[in-house]
mmCIF file of C-alpha atoms in Angstrom:
data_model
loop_
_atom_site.group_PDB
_atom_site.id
_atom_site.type_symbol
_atom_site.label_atom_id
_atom_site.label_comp_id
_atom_site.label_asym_id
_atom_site.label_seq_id
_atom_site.Cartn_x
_atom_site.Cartn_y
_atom_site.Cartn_z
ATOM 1 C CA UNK U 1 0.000 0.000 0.000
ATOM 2 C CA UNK U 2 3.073 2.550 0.554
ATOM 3 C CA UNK U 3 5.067 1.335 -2.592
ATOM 4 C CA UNK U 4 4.577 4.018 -5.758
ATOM 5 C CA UNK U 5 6.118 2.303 -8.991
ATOM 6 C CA UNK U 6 8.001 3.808 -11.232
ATOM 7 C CA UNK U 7 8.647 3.196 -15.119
ATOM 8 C CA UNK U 8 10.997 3.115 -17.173
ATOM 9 C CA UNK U 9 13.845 2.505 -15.087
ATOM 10 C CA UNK U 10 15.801 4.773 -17.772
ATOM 11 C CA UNK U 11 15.276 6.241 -20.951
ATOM 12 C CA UNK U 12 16.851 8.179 -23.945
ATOM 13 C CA UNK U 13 15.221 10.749 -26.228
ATOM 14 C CA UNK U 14 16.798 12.907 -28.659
ATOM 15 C CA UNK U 15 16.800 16.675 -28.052
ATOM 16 C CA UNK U 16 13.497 18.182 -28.972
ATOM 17 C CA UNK U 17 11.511 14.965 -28.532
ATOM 18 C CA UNK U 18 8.875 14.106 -25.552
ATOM 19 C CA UNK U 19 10.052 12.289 -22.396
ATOM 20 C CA UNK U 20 7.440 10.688 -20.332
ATOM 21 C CA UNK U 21 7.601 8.386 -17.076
ATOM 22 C CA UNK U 22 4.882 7.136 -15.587
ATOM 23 C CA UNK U 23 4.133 6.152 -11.939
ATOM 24 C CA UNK U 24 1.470 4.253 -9.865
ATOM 25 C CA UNK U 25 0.235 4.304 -6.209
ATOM 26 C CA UNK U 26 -1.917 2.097 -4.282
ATOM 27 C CA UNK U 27 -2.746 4.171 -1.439
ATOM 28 C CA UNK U 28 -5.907 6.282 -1.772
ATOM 29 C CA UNK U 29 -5.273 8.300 0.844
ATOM 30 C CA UNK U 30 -1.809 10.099 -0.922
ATOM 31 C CA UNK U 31 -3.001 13.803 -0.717
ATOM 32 C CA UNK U 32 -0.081 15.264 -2.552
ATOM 33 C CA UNK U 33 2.125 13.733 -5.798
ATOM 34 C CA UNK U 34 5.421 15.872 -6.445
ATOM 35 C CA UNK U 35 8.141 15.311 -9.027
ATOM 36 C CA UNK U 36 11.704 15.416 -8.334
ATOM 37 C CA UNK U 37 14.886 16.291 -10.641
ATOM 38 C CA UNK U 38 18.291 15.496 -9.420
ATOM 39 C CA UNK U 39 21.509 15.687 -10.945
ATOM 40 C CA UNK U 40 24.650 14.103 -10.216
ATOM 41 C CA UNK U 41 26.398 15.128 -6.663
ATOM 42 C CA UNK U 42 23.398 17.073 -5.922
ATOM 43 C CA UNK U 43 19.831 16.287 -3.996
ATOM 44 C CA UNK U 44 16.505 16.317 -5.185
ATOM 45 C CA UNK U 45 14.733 19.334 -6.266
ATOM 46 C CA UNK U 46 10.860 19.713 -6.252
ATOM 47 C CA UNK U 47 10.509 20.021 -10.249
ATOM 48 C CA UNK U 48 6.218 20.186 -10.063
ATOM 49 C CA UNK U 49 3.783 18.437 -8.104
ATOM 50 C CA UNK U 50 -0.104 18.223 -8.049
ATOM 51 C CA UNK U 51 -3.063 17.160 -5.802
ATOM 52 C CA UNK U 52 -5.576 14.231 -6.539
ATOM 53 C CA UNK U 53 -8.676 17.149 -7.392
ATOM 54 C CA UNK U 54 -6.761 18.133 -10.758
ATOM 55 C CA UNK U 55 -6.426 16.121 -13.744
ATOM 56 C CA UNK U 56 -3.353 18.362 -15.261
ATOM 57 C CA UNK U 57 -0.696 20.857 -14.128
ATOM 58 C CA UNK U 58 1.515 22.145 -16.639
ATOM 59 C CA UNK U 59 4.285 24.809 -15.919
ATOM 60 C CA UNK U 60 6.759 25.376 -19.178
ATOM 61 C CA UNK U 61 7.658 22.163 -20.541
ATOM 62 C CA UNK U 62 6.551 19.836 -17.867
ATOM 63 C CA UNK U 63 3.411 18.110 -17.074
ATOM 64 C CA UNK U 64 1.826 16.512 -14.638
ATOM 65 C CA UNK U 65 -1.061 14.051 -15.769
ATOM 66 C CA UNK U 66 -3.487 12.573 -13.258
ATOM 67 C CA UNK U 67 -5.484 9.858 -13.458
ATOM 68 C CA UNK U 68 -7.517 9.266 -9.942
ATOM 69 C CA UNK U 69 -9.680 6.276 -10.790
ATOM 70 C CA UNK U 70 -6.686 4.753 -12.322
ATOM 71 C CA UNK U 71 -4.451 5.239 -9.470
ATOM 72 C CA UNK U 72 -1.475 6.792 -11.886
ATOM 73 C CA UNK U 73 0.305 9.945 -13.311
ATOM 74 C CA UNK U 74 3.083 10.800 -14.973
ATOM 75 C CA UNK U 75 5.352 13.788 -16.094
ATOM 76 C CA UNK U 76 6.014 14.629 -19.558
ATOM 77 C CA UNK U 77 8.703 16.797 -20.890
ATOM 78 C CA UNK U 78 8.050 18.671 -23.793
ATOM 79 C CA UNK U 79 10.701 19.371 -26.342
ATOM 80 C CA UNK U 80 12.960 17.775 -24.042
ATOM 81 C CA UNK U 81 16.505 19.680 -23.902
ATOM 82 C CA UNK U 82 20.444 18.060 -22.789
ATOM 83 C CA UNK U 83 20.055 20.013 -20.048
ATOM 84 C CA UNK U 84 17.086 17.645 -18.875
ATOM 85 C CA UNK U 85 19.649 15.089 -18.357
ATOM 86 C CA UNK U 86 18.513 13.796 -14.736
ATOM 87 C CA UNK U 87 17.406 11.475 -12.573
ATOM 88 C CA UNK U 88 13.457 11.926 -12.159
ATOM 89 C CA UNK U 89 11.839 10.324 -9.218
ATOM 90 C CA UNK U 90 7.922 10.687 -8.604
ATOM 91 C CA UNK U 91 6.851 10.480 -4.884
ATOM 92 C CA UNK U 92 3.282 10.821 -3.014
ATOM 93 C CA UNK U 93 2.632 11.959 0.695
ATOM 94 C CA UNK U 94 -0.242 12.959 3.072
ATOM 95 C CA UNK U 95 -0.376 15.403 5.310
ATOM 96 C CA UNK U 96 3.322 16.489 4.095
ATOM 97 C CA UNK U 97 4.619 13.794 6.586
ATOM 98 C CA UNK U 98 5.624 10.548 5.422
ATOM 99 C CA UNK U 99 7.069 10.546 1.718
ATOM 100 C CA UNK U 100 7.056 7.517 -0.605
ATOM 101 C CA UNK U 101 9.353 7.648 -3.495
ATOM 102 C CA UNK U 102 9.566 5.939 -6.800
ATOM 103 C CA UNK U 103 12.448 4.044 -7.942
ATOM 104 C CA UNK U 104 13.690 6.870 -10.381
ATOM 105 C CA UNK U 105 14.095 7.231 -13.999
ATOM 106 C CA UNK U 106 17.742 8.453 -15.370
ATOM 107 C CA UNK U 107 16.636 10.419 -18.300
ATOM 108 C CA UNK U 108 19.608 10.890 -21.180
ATOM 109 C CA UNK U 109 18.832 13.156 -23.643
ATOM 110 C CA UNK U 110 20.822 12.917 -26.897
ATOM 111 C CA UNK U 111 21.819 16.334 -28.515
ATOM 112 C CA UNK W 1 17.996 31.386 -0.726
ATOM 113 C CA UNK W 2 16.642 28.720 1.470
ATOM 114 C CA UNK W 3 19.369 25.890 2.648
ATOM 115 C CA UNK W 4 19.885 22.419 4.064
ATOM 116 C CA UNK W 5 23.136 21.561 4.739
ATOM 117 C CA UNK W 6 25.181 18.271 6.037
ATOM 118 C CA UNK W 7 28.143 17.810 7.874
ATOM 119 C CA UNK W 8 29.775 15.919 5.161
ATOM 120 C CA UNK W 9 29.805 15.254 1.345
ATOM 121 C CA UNK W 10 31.785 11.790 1.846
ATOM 122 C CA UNK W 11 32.443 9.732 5.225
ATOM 123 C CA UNK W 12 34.424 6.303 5.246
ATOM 124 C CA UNK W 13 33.691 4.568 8.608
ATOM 125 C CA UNK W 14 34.808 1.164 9.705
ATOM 126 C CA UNK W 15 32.288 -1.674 10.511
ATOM 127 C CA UNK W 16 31.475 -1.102 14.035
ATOM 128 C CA UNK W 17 32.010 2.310 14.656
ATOM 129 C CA UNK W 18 29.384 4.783 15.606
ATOM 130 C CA UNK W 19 28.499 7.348 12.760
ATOM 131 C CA UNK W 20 26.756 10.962 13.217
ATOM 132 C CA UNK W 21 25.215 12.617 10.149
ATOM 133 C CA UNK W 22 24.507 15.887 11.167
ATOM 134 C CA UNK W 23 21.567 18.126 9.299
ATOM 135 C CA UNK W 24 21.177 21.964 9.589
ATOM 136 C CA UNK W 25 17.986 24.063 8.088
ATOM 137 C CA UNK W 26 17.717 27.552 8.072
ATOM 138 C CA UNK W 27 14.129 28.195 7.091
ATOM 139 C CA UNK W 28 12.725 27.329 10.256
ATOM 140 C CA UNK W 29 10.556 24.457 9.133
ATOM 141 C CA UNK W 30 9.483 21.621 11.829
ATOM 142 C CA UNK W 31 9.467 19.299 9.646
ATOM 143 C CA UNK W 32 12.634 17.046 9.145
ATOM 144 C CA UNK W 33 13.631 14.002 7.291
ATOM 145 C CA UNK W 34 16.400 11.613 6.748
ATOM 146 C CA UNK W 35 16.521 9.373 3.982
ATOM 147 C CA UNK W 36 18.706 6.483 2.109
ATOM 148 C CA UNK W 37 19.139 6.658 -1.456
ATOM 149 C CA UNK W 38 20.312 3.170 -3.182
ATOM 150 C CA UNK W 39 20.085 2.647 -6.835
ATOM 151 C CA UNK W 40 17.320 0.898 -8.367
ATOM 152 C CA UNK W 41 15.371 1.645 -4.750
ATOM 153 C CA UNK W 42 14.800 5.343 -4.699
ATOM 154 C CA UNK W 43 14.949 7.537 -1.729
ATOM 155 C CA UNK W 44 13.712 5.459 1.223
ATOM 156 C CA UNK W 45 12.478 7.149 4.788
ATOM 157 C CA UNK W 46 14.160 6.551 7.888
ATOM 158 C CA UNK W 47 13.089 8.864 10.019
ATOM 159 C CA UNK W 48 11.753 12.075 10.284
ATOM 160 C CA UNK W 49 10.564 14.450 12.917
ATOM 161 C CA UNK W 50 7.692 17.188 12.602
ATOM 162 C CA UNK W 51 8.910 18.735 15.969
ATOM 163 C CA UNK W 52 11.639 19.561 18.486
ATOM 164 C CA UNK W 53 12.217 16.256 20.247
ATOM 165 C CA UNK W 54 9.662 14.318 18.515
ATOM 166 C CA UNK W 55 10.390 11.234 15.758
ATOM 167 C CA UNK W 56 8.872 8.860 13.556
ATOM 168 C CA UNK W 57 9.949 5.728 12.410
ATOM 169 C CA UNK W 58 9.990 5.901 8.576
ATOM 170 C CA UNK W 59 10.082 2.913 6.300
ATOM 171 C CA UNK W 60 13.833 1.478 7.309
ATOM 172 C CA UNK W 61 14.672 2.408 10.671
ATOM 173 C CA UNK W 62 16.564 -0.778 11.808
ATOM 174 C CA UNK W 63 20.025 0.137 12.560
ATOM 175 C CA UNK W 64 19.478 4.009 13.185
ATOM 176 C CA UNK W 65 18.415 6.281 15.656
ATOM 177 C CA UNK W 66 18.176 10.008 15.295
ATOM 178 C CA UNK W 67 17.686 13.127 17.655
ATOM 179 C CA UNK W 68 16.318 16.557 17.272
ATOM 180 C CA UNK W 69 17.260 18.895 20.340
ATOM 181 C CA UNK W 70 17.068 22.130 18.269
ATOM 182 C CA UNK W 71 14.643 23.143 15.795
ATOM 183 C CA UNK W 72 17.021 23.915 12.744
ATOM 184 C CA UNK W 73 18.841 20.453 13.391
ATOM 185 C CA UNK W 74 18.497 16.745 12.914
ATOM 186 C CA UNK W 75 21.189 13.842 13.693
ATOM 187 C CA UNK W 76 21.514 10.483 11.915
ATOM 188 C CA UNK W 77 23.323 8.461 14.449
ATOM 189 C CA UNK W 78 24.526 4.947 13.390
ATOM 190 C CA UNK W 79 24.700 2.531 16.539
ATOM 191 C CA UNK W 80 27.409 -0.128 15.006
ATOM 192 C CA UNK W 81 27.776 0.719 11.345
ATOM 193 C CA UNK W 82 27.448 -2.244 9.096
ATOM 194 C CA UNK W 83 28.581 -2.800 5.246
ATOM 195 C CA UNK W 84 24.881 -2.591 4.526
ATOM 196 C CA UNK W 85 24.985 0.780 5.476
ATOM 197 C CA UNK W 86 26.343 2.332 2.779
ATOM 198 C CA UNK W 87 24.686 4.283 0.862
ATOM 199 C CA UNK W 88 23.976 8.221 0.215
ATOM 200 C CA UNK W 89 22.025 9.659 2.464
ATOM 201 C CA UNK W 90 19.899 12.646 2.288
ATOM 202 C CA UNK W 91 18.414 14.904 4.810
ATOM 203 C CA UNK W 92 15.337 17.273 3.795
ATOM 204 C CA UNK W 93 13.246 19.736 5.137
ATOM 205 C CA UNK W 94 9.686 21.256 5.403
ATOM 206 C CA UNK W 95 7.196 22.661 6.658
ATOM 207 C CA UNK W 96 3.229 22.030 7.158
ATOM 208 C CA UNK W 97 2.171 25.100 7.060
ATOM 209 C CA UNK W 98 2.528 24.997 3.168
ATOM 210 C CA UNK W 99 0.008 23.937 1.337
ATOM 211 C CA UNK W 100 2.598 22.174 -1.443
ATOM 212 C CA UNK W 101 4.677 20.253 1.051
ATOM 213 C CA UNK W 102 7.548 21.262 -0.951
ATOM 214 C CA UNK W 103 11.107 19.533 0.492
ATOM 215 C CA UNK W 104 13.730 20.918 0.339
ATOM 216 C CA UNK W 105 16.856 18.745 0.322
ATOM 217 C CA UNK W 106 20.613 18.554 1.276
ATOM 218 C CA UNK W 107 23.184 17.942 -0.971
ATOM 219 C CA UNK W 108 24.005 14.472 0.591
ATOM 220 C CA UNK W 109 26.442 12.289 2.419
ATOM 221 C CA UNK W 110 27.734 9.043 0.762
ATOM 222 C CA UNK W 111 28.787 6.622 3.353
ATOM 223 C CA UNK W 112 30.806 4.234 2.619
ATOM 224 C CA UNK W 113 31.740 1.538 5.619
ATOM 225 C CA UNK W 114 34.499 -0.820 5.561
#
């Protein structure tokens, strides 16, 4: 009930194309999904998050898609840049307390 | 500019010893966390504490114990450190009054025992 799956384990894209990883939860009480970039020697950063009430946050080149019934979202990166080069983990919380996180996804992007 | 720092970037401790990881916030949040990052497994809670003197067990708190005595800092103590035990390991910060929950993490310690 506390795991949140995480797929693909990595993935390359060339520069300008789409990059999307998906995740799924089991616990229905997750009140809060964020997305995480980190890059090497560095910790994670909050990159965009959203709550279960909204099907689709976008901000620049990322999105978040929701899907509540199915129990999954995912992030997609527009026009995806070398720069995106990261590790992208997906996580889920309630109450802001106890954090789940996906396995991550090391995202290459070819230029 | 908001800030979590820890004690050290790299540690190399022998099996046995006892290991502190020490965590400092300066944006006043009461919330604090401490996790393990392994690849393949993701960031994993250990513990984390929403309060001076007050802690949770997170998802893998065998072989740790922590302590909060001040607001703006949190200890990772390591009773007997094992091989097992390393790892990078992350401390974070937040707090509940916001209604994102953001985190806000250190730059982490990799741990490596002997």
């Amino acid at each position: 009930q506390q795991q949140v799956k995480q797929s693909p384990q990595s993935l390359i894209v060339q520069k300008g194309g789409i990059s999307i990883i998906n995740c799924a939860y089991e616990n229905t009480a997750f009140d809060y999904f964020p997305w995480y970039q980190q890059f090497p020697g560095k910790g994670p950063a909050l990159l965009i998050a959203i709550r279960p009430d909204v099907s689709e946050k976008k901000e620049g080149r990322f999105t978040i898609s929701f899907n509540k019934s199915a129990k999954q979202f995912s992030l997609h990166i527009m026009a995806s840049q070398t720069g995106d080069s990261a590790t992208y983990f997906c996580a889920a919380t309630y109450y802001g307390q106890n954090f789940v996180f996906g396995p991550g996804t090391r995202l290459s992007v070819l230029p | 500019d908001v800030k979590v720092t820890q004690s050290s970037r790299y540690l190399v401790k022998r099996t046995g010893e006892k290991v502190f990881l020490e965590c400092v916030q300066d944006m006043d949040h009461e919330n604090m966390f401490w996790y393990r990052q392994d690849p393949g497994l993701g960031l994993r809670l250990i513990y984390f504490s929403y309060d001076v003197k007050m802690k949770e067990k997170g998802d893998i708190p065998e072989g740790y114990s922590v302590s909060r005595e001040k607001k703006e800092r949190f200890s990772l103590i390591l009773e007997s450190a094992s091989t097992n035990q390393t790892s990078m390991y992350l401390c974070a910060s937040s707090s509940p009054g916001r209604v994102d929950h953001e985190q806000y993490f250190g730059p982490g310690t990799r741990l490596t025992v002997t």
